[in-house]
Short mmCIF file of C-alpha atoms in Angstrom, two decimals:
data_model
loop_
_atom_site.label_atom_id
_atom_site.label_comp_id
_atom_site.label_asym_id
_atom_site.label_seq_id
_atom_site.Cartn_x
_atom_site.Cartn_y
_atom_site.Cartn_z
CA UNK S 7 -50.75 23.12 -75.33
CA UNK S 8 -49.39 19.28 -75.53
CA UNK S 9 -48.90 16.95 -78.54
CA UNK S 10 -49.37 13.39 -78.45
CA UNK S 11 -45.98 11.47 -78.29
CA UNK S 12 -47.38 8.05 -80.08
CA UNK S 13 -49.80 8.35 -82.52
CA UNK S 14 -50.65 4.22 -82.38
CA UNK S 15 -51.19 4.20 -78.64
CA UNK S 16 -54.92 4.51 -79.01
CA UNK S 17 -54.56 1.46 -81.08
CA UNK S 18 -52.46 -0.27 -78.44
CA UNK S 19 -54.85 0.80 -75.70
CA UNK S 20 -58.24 -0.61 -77.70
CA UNK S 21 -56.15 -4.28 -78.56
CA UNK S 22 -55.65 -4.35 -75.11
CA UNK S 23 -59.06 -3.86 -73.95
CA UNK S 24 -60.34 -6.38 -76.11
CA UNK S 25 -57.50 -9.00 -75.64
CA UNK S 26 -57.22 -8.69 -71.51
CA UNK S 27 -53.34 -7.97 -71.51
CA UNK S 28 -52.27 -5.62 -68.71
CA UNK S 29 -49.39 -3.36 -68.94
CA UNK S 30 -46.31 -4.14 -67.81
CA UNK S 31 -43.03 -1.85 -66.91
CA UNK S 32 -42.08 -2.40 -70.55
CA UNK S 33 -45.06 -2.26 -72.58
CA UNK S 34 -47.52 -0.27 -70.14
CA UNK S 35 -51.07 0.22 -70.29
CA UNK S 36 -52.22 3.64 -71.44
CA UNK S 37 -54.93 5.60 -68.93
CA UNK S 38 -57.84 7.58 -70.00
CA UNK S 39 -57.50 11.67 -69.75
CA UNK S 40 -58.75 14.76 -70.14
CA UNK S 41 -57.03 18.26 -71.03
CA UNK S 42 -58.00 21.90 -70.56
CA UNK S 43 -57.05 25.52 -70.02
CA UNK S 44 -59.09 26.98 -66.92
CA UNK S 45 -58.60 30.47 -66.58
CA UNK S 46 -54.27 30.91 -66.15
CA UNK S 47 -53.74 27.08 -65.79
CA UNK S 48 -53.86 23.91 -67.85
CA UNK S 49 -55.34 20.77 -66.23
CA UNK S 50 -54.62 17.27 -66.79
CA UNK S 51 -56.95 14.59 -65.26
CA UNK S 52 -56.17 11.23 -65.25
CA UNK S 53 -58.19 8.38 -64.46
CA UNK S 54 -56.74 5.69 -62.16
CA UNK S 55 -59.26 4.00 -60.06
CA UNK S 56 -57.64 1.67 -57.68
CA UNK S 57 -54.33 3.07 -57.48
CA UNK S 58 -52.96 3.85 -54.33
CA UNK S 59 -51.32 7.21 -54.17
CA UNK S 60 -47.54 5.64 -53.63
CA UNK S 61 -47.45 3.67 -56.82
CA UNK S 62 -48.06 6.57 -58.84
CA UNK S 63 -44.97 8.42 -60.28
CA UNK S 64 -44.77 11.61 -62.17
CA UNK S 65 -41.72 13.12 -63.56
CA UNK S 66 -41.19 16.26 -65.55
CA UNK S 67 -37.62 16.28 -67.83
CA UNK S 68 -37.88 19.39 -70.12
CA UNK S 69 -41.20 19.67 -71.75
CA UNK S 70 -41.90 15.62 -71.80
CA UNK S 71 -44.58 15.32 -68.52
CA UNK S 72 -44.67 11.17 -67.47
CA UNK S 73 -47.22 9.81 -65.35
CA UNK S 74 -46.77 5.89 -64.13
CA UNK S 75 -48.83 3.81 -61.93
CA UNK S 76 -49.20 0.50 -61.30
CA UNK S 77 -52.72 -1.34 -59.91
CA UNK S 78 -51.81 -4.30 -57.76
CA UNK S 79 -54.00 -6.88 -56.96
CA UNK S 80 -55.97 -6.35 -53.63
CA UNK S 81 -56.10 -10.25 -52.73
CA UNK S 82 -52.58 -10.84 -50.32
CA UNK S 83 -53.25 -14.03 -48.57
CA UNK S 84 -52.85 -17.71 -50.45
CA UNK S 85 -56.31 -18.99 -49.37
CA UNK S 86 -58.27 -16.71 -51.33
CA UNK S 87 -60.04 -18.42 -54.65
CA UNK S 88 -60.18 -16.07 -57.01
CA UNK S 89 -64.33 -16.19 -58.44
CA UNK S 90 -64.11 -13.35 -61.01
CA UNK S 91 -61.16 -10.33 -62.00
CA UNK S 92 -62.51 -8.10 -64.51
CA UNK S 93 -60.42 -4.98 -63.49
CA UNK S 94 -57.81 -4.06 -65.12
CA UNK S 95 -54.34 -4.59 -63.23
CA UNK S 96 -50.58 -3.57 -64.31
CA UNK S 97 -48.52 -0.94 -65.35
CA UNK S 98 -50.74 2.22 -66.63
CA UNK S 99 -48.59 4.99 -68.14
CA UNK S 100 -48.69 8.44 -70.12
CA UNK S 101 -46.10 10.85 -71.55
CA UNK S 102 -47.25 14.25 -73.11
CA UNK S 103 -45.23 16.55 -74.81
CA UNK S 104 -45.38 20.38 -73.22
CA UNK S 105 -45.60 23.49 -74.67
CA UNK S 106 -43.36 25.83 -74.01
CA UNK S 107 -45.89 27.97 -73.28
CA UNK S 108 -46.59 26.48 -69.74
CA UNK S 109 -44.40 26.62 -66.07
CA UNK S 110 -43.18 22.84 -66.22
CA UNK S 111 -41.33 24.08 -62.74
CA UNK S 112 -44.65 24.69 -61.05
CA UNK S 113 -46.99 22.05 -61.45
CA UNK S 114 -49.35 20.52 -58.93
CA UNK S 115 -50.64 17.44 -58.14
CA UNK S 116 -54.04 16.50 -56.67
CA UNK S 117 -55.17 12.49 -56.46
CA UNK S 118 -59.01 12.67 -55.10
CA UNK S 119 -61.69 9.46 -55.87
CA UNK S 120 -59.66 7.57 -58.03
CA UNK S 121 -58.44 10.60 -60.60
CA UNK S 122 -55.21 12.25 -60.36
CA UNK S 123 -55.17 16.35 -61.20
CA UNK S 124 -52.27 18.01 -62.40
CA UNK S 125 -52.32 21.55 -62.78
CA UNK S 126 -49.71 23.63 -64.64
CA UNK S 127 -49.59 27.38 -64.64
CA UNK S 128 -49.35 29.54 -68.14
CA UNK S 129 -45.48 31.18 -68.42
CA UNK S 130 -45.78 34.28 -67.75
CA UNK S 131 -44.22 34.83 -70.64
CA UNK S 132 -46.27 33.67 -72.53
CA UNK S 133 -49.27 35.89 -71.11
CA UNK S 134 -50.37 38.79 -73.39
CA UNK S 135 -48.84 41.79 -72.33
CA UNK S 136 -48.10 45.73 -73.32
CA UNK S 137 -45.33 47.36 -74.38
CA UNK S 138 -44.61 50.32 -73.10
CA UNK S 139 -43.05 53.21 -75.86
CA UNK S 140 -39.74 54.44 -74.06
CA UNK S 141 -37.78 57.55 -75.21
CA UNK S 142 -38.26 61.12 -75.66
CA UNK S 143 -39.76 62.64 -79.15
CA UNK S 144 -37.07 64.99 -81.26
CA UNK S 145 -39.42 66.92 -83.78
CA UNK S 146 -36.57 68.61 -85.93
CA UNK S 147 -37.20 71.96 -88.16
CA UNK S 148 -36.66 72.12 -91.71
CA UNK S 149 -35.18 75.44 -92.58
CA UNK S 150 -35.23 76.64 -96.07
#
């Protein structure tokens, strides 16, 4: 139902994780998901704790599905010392190729606990379906 788009993001994502970079609007973070078919849909969750809901951006341009968000840091006064920052902060992004198989124009989106849900219908078209034989049978006569 999706392809990757970049086969060396894992890579990108583990160098990251070991060197402490965060994304940025260029070079963005990737976010952890999973993918499945539940019944007539296919669901997409995305983890991305910390996020408020307004920094998170999803657009859909043919079959290519993007999902940005950006973590900002929660400290906004100057007299707070920073002790210890282990999470992750930056630019978190995603882009998955669609099959044509699934209603890109009807997709949901759900952000509950810190995972965002997007649910995409199966085309009807797509949908197993049968075929009803039209037309009347002519049985002709052989005369001999």
């Amino acid at each position: 139902m999706l392809m990757r788009t970049d086969p060396f993001r894992e890579l990108d994502r583990l160098a990251q994780q070991l060197t402490g970079v965060t994304g940025t609007w260029s070079r963005p973070s990737a976010m952890p998901m999973d993918a499945y078919r539940e019944g007539e849909e296919y669901v997409i969750a995305l983890d991305l704790p910390g996020v408020a809901k307004d920094a998170i951006d999803i657009d859909v341009e043919r079959n290519m599905l993007t999902v940005k968000a950006e973590r900002r840091p929660v400290v906004k006064t100057d007299d707070v010392q920073m002790e210890l920052s282990e999470r992750p902060l930056g630019v978190f992004s995603r882009q998955l190729v669609l099959a044509d198989t699934l209603d890109t124009e009807r997709i949901t989106a759900d952000y509950e606990a810190g995972v965002l849900t997007l649910r995409i219908p199966i085309a009807e078209r797509a949908k197993p379906r049968k075929i009803a034989i039209g037309g009347k049978s002519e049985h002709k006569q052989i005369s001999g």
